PDB file of C-alpha atoms in Angstrom:
ATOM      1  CA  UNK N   1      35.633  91.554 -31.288  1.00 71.00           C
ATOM      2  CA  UNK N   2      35.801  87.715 -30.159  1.00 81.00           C
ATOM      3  CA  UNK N   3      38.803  86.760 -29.507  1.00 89.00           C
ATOM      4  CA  UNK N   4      41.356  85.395 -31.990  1.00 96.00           C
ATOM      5  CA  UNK N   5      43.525  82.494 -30.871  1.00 97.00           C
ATOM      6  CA  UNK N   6      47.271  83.276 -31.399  1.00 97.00           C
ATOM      7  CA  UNK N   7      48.179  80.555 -33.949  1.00 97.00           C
ATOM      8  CA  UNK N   8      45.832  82.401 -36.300  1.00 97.00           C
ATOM      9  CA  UNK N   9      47.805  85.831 -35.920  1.00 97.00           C
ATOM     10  CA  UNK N  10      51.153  83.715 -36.674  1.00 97.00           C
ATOM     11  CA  UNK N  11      49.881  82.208 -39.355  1.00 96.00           C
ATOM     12  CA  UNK N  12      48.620  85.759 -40.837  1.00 96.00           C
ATOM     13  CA  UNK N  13      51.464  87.349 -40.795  1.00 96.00           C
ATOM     14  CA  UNK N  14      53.653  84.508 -42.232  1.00 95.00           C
ATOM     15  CA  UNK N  15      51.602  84.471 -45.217  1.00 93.00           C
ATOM     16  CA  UNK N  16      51.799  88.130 -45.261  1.00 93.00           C
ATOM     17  CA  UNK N  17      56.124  88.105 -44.706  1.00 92.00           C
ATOM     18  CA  UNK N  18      55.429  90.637 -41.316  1.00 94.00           C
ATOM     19  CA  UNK N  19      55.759  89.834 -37.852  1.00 94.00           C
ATOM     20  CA  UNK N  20      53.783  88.681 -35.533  1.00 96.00           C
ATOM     21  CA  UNK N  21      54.608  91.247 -32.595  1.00 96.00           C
ATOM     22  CA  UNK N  22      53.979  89.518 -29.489  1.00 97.00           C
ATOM     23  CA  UNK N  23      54.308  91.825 -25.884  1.00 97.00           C
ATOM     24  CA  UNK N  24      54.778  90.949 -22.480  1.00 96.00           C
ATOM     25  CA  UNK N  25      51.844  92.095 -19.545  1.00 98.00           C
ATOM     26  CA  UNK N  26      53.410  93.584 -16.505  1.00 97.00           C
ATOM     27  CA  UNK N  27      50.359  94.577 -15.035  1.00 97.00           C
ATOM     28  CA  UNK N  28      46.469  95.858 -16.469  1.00 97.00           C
ATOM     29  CA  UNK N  29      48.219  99.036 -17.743  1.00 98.00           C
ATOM     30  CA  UNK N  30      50.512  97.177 -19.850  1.00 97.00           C
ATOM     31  CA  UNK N  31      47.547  95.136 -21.513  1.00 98.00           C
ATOM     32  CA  UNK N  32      45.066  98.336 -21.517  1.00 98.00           C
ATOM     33  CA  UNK N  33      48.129 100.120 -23.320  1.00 98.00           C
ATOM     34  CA  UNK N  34      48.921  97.128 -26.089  1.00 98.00           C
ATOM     35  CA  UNK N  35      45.225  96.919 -26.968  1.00 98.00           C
ATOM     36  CA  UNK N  36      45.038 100.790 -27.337  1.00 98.00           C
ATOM     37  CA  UNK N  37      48.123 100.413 -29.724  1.00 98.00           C
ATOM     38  CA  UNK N  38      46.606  97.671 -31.660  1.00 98.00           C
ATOM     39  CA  UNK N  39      43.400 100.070 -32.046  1.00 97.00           C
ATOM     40  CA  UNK N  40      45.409 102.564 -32.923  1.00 97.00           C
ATOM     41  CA  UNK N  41      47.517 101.161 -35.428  1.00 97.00           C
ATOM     42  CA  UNK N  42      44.789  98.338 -37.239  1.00 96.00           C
ATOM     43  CA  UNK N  43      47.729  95.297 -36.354  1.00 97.00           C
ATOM     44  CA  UNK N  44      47.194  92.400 -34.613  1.00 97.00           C
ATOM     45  CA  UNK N  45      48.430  92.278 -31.235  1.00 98.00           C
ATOM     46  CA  UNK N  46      49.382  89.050 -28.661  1.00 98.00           C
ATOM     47  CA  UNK N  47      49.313  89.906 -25.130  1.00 98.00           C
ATOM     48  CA  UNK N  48      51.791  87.523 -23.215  1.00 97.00           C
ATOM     49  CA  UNK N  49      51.401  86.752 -19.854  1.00 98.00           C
ATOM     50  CA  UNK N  50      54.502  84.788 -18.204  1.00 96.00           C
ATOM     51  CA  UNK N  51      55.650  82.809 -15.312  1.00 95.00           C
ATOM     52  CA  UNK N  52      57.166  85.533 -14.035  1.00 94.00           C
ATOM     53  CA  UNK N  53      54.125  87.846 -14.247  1.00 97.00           C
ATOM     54  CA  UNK N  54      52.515  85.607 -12.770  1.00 97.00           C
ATOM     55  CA  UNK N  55      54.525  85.696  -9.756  1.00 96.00           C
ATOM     56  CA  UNK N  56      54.605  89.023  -9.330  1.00 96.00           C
ATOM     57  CA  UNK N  57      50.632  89.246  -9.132  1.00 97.00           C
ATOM     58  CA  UNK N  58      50.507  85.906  -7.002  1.00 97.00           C
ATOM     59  CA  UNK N  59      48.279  84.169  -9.206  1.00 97.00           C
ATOM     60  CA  UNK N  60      47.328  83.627 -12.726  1.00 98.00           C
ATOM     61  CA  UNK N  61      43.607  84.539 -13.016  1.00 97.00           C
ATOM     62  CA  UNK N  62      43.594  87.499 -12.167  1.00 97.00           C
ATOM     63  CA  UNK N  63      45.694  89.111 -14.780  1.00 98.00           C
ATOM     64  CA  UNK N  64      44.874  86.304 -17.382  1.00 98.00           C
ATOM     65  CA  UNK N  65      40.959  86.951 -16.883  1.00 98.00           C
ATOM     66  CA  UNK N  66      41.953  90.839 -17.151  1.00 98.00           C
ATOM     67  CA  UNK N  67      44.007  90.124 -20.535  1.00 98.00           C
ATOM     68  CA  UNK N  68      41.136  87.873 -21.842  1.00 98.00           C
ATOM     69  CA  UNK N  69      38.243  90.487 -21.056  1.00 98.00           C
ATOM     70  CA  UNK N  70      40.134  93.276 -22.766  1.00 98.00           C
ATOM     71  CA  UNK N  71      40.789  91.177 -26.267  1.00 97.00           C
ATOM     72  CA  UNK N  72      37.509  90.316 -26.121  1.00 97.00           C
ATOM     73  CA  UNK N  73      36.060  93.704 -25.867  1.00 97.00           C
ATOM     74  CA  UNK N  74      38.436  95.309 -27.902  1.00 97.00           C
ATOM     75  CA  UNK N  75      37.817  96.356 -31.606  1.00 97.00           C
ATOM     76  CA  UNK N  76      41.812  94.952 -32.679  1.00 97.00           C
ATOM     77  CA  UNK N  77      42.467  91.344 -33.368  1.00 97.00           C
ATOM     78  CA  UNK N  78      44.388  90.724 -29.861  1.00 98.00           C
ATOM     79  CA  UNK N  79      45.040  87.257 -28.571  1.00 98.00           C
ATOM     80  CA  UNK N  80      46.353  86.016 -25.744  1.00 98.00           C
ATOM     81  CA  UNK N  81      49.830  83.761 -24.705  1.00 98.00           C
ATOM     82  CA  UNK N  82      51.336  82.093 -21.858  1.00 98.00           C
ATOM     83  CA  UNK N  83      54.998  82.920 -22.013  1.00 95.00           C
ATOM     84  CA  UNK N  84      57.864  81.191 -20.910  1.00 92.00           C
ATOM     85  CA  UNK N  85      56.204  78.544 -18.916  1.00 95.00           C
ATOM     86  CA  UNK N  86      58.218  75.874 -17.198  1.00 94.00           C
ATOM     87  CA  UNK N  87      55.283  74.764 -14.512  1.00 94.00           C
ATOM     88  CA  UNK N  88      52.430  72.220 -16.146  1.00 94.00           C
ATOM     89  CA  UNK N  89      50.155  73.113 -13.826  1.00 96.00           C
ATOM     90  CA  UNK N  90      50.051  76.553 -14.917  1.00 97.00           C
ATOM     91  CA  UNK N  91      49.568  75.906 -18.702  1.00 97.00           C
ATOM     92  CA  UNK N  92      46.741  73.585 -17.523  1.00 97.00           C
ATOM     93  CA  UNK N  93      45.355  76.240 -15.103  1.00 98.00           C
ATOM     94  CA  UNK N  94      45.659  79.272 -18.512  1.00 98.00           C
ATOM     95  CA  UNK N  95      44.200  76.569 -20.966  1.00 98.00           C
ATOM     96  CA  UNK N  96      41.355  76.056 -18.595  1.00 97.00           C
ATOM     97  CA  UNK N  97      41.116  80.020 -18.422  1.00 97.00           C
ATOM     98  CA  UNK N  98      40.467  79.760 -21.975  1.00 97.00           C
ATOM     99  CA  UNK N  99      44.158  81.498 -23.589  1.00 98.00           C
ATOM    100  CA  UNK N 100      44.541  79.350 -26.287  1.00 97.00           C
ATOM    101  CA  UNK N 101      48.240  79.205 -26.948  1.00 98.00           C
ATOM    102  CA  UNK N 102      51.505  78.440 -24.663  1.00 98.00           C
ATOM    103  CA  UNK N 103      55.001  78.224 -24.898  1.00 96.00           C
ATOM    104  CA  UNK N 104      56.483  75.612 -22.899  1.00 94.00           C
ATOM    105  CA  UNK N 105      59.749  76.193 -21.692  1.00 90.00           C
ATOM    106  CA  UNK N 106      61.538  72.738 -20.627  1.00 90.00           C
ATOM    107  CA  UNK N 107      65.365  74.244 -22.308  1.00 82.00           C
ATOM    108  CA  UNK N 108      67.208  74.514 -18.883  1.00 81.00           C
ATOM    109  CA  UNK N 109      66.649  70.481 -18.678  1.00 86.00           C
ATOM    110  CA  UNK N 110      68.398  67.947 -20.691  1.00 88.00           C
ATOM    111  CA  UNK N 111      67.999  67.434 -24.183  1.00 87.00           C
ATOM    112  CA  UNK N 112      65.874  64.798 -24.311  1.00 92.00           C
ATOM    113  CA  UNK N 113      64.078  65.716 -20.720  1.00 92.00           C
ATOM    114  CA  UNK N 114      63.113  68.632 -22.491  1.00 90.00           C
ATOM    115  CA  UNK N 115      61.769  66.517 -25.810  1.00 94.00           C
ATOM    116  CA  UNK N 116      60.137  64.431 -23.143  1.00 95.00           C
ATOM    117  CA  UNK N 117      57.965  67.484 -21.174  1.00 94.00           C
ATOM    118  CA  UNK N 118      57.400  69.585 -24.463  1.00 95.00           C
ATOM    119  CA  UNK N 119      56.115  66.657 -26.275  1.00 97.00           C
ATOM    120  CA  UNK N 120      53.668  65.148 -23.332  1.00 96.00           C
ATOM    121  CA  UNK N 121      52.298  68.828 -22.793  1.00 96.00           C
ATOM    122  CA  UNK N 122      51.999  69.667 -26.379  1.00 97.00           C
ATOM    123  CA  UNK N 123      50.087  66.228 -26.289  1.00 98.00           C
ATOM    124  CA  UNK N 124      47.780  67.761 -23.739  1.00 98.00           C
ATOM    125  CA  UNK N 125      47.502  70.808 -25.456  1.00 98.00           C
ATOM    126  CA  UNK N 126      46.601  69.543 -28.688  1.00 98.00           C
ATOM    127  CA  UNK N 127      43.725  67.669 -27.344  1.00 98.00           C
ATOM    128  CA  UNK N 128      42.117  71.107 -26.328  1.00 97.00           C
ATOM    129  CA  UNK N 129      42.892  73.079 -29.625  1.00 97.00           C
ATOM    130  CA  UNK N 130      46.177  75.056 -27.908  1.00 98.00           C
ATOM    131  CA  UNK N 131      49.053  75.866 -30.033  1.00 98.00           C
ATOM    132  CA  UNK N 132      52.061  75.256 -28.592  1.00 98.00           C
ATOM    133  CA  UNK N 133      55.454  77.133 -28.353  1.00 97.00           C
ATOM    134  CA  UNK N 134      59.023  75.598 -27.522  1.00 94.00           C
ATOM    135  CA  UNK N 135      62.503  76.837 -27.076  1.00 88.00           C
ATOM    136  CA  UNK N 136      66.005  74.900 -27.989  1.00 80.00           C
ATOM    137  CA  UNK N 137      68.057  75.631 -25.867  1.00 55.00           C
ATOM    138  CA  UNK N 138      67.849  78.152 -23.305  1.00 47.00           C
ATOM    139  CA  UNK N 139      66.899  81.936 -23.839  1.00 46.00           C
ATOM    140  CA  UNK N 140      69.788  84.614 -23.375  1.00 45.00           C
ATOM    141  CA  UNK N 141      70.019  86.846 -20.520  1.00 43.00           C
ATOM    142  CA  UNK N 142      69.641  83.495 -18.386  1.00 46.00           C
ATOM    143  CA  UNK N 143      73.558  82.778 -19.800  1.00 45.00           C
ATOM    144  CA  UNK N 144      71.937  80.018 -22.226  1.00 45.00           C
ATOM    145  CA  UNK N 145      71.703  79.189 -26.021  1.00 47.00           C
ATOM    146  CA  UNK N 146      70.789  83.169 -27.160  1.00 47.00           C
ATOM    147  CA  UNK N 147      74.461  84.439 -25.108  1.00 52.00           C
ATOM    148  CA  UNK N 148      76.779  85.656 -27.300  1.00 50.00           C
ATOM    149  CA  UNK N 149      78.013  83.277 -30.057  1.00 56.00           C
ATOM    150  CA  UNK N 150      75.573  80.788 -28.874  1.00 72.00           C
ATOM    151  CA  UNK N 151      73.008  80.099 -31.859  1.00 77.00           C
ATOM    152  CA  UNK N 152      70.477  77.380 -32.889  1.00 84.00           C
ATOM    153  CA  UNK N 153      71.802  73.830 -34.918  1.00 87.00           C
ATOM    154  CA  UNK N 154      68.964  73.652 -37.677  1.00 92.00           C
ATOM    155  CA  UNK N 155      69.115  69.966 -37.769  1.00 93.00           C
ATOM    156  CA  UNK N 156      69.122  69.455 -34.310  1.00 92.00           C
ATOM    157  CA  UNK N 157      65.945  71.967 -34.701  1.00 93.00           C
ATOM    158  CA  UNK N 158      63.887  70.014 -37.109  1.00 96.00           C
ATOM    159  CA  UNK N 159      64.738  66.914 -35.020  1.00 95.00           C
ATOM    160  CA  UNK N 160      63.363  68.611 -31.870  1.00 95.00           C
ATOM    161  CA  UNK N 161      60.306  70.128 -33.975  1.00 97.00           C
ATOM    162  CA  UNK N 162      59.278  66.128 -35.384  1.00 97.00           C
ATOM    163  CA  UNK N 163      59.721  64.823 -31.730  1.00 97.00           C
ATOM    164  CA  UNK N 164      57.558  67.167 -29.858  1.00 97.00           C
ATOM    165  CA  UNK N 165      55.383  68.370 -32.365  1.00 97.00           C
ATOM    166  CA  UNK N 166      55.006  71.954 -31.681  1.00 98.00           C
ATOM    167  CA  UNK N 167      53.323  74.516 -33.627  1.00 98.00           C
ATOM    168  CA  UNK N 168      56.437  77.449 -33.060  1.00 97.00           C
ATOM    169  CA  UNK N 169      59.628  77.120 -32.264  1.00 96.00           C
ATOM    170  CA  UNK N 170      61.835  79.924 -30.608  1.00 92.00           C
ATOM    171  CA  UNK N 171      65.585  80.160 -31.596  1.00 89.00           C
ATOM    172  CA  UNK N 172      69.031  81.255 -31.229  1.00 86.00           C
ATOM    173  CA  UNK N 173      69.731  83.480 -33.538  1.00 85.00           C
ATOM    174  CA  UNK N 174      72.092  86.519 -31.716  1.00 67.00           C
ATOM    175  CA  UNK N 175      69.433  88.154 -29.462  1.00 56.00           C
ATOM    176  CA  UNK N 176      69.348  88.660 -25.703  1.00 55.00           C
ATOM    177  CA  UNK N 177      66.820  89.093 -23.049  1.00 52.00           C
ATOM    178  CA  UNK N 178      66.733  92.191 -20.818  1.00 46.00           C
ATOM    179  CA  UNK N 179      69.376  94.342 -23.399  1.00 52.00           C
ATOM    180  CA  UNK N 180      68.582  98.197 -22.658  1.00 50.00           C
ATOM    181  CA  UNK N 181      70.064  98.637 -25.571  1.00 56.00           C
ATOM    182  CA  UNK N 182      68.991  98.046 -29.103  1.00 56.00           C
ATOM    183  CA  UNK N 183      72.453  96.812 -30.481  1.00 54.00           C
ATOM    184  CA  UNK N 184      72.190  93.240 -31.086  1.00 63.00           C
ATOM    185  CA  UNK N 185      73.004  91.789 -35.077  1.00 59.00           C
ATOM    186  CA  UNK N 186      70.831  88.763 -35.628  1.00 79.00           C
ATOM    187  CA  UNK N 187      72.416  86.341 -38.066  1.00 83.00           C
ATOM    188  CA  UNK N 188      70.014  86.279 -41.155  1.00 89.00           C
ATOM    189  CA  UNK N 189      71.716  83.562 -43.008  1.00 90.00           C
ATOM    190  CA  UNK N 190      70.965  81.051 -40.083  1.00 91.00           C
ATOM    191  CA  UNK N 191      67.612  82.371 -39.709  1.00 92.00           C
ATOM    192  CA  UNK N 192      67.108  81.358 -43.881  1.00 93.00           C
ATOM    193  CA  UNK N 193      68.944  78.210 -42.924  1.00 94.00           C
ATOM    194  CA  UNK N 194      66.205  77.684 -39.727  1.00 94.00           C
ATOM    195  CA  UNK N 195      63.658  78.646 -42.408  1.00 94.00           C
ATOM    196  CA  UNK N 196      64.372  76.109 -44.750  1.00 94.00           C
ATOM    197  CA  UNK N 197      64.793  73.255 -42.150  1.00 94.00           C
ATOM    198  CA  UNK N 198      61.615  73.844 -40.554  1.00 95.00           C
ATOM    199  CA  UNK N 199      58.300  73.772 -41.505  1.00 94.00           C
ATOM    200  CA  UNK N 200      57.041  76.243 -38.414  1.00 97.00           C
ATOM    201  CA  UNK N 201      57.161  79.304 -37.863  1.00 97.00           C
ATOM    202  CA  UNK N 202      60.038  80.868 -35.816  1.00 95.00           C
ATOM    203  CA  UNK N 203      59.706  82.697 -32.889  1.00 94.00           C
ATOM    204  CA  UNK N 204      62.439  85.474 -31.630  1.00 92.00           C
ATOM    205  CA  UNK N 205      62.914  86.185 -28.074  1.00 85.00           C
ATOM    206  CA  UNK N 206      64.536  88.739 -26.506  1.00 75.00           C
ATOM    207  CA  UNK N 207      63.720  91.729 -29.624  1.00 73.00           C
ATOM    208  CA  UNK N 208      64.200  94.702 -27.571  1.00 70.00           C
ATOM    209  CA  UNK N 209      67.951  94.399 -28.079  1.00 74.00           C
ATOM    210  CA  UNK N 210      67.340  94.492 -31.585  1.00 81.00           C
ATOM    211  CA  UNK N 211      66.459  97.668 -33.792  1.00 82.00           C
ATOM    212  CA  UNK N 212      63.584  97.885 -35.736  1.00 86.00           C
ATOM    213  CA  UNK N 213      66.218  97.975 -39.082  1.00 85.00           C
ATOM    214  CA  UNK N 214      67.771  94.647 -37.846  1.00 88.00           C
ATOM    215  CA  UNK N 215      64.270  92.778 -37.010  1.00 92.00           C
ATOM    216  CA  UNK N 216      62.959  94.340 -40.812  1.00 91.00           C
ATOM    217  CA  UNK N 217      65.647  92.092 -42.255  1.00 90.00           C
ATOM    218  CA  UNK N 218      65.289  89.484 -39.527  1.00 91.00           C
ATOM    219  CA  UNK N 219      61.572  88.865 -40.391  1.00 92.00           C
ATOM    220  CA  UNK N 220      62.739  89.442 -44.163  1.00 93.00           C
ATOM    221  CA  UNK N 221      64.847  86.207 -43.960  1.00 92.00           C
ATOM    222  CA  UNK N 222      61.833  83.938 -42.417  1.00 93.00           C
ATOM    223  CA  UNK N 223      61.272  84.961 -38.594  1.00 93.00           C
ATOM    224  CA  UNK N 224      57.932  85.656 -37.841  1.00 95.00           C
ATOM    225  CA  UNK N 225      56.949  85.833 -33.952  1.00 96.00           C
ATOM    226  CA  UNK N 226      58.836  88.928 -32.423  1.00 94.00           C
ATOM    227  CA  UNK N 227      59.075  89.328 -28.848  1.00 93.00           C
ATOM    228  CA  UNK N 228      59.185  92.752 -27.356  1.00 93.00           C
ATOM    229  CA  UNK N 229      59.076  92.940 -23.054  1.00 91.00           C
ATOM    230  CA  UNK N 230      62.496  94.791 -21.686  1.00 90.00           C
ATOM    231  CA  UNK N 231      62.019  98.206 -24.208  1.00 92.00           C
ATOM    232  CA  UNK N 232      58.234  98.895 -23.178  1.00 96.00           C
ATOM    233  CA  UNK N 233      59.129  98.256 -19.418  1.00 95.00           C
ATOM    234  CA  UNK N 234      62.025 100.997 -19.938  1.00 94.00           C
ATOM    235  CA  UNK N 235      59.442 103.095 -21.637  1.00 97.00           C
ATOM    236  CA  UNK N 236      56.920 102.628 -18.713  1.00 98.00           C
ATOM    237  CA  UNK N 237      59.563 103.461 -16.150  1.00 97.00           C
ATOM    238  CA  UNK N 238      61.231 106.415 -18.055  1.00 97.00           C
ATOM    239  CA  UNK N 239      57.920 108.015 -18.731  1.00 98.00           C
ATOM    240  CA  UNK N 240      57.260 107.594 -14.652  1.00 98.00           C
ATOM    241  CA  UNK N 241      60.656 108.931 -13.487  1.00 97.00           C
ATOM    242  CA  UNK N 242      59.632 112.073 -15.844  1.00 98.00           C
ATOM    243  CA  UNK N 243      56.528 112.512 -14.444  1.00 98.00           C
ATOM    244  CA  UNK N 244      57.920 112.562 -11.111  1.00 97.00           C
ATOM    245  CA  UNK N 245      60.485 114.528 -11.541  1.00 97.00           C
ATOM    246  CA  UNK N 246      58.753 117.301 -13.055  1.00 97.00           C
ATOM    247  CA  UNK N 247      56.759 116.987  -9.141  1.00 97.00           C
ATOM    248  CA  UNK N 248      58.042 115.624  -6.580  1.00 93.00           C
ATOM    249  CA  UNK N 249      55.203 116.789  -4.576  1.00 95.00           C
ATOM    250  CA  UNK N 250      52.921 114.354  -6.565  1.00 96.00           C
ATOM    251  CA  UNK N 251      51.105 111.554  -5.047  1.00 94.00           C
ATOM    252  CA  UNK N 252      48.140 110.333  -6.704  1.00 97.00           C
ATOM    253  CA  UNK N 253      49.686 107.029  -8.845  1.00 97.00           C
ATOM    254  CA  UNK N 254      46.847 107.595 -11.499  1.00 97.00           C
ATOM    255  CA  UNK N 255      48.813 110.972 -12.375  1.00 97.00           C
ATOM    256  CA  UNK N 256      52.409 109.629 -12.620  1.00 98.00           C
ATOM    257  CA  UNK N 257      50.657 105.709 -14.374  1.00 98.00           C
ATOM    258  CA  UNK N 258      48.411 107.563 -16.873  1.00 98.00           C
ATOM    259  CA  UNK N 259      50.694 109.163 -18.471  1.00 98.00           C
ATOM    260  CA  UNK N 260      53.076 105.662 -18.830  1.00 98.00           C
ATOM    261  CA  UNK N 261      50.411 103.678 -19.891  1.00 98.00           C
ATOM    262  CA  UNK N 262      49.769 106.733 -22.855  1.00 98.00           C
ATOM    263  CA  UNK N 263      53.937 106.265 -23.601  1.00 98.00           C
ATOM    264  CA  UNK N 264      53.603 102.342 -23.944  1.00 98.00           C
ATOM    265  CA  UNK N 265      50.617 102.865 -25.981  1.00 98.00           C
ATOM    266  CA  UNK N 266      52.698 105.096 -28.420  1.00 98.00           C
ATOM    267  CA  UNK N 267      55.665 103.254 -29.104  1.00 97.00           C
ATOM    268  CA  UNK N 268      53.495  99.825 -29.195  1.00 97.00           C
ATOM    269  CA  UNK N 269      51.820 101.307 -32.067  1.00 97.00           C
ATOM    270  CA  UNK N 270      54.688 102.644 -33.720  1.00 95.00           C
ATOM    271  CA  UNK N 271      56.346  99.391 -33.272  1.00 96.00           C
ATOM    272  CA  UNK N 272      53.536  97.422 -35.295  1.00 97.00           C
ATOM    273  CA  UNK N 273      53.204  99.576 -37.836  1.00 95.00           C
ATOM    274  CA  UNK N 274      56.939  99.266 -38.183  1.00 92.00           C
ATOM    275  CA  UNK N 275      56.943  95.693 -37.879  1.00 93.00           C
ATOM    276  CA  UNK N 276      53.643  94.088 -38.529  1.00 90.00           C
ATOM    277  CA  UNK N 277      52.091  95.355 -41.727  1.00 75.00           C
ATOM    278  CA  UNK N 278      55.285  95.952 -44.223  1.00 51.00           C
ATOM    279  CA  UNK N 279      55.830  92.961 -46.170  1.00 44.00           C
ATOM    280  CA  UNK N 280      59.946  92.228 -46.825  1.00 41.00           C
ATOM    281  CA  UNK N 281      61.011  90.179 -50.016  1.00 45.00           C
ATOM    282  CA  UNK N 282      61.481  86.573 -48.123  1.00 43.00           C
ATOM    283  CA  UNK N 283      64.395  85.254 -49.318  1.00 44.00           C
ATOM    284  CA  UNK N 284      63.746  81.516 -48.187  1.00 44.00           C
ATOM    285  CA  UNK N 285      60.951  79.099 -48.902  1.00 45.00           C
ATOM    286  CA  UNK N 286      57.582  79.244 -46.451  1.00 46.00           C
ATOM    287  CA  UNK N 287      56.809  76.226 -45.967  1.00 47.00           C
ATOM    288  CA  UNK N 288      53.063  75.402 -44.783  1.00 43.00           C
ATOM    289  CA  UNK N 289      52.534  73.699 -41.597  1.00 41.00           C
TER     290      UNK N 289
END
């Protein structure tokens, strides 16, 4: 199938009142596993590749090239996103690669530094048909907006939304990145309060702290990007210690990696039929962009 450009899947599912699951690429078994899943389970799927992936593989091609060849060739709507970037260059390098949406991260600067970046790149962006991403504040787990009792100002939001002009905005709503645990309580009425203020879409980091009940009623009240990285890594990594437990005398990686990728694959698909095709009574206006 030809690949679909992430705004599209967003907008989908907002019409639809399901989320938009979004997960992270740690490496090609990670984006061979969330295409499988979105095979599997007939949802939409947005394979996001960020800075820190990047890092980790030394370049950005490589991986994005990978991501982009297996959307395209898959039979599942799959797009692909740069996640988390706070480098220009490399949003100019992925749009040039052809991934047609990024989320610019300028929320460790200064408020109006960060207006300033995200609104020149979303400029840039814009001129080449990307959809653009932004964060107010900066992402829990990094001690920043989404710590505890930390949460997003909706007017300060729509202010930051008409200055920029981005197409998603990420907020603070009570969730974490990198919890192992699935115990975070999102507060719904500020998410109806974001929901009302702003007239696109919102975007939840840090969802693998949050249980699939809690991100029902999350996407119920008007989010509609969901973030999943941290619980599919643990997955990965428990299905490996498993594997090699069961042998310690194993050595061939394919025999300990296969068997993670088929784990990831699993609970990716459970998660979006969880998450992306029920439909929850929204309980705010949708307002079009």
């Amino acid at each position: 199938m030809p690949l679909v450009s992430t705004a599209s899947l967003v907008e989908s599912a907002r019409a639809a009142g399901c989320g938009a699951l979004a997960f992270n690429v740690i490496h090609l078994e990670t984006a061979e596993a969330l295409v499988a899943a979105a095979e599997r389970s007939g949802v939409p799927v947005t394979l996001q590749i960020s800075e820190n992936c990047v890092r980790y593989h030394g370049s950005l091609l490589p991986i994005a090239r990978a991501c982009l060849a297996l959307a395209e060739s898959s039979t599942a709507r799959v797009s692909v996103h740069l996640d988390h970037i706070t480098d220009p260059a490399l949003a100019r390098e992925g749009v040039t690669a052809g991934i047609d949406s990024v989320m610019i991260d300028a929320s460790a600067l200064p408020y109006e530094e960060n207006v300033a970046t995200t609104a020149g790149l979303t400029a840039w962006c814009h001129e080449r048909g990307v959809s653009v991403e932004a964060e107010l504040g900066e992402v829990g787990g990094k001690d920043g907006v989404h710590a505890p009792g930390a949460r997003t100002d909706p007017g300060e939001a729509a202010a930051f939304v008409a200055a920029t002009g981005v197409d998603a905005l990420a907020v603070a709503v009570g969730s974490s990145h990198a919890m192992r645990e699935r115990t975070a309580v999102l507060d719904k009425e500020l998410i109806r309060a974001l929901r009302r203020s702003l007239t696109v879409p919102l975007v939840l980091h840090g969802s693998s702290g949050v249980a699939d009940e809690e991100l029902r009623a999350a996407i119920g009240a008007g989010m509609t990007k969901v973030n999943i990285s941290t619980h599919l890594v643990s997955v990965f990594t428990g299905s490996v210690r498993a594997t090699l437990g069961a042998d310690p005398e194993l050595n061939d990686s394919r025999k300990y990696v296969a068997p993670a990728r088929a784990a990831v694959t699993d609970e990716a698909a459970r998660l979006l039929g969880a998450l992306g095709t029920r439909a929850p009574a929204r309980t705010a206006p949708v307002h079009p962009n």
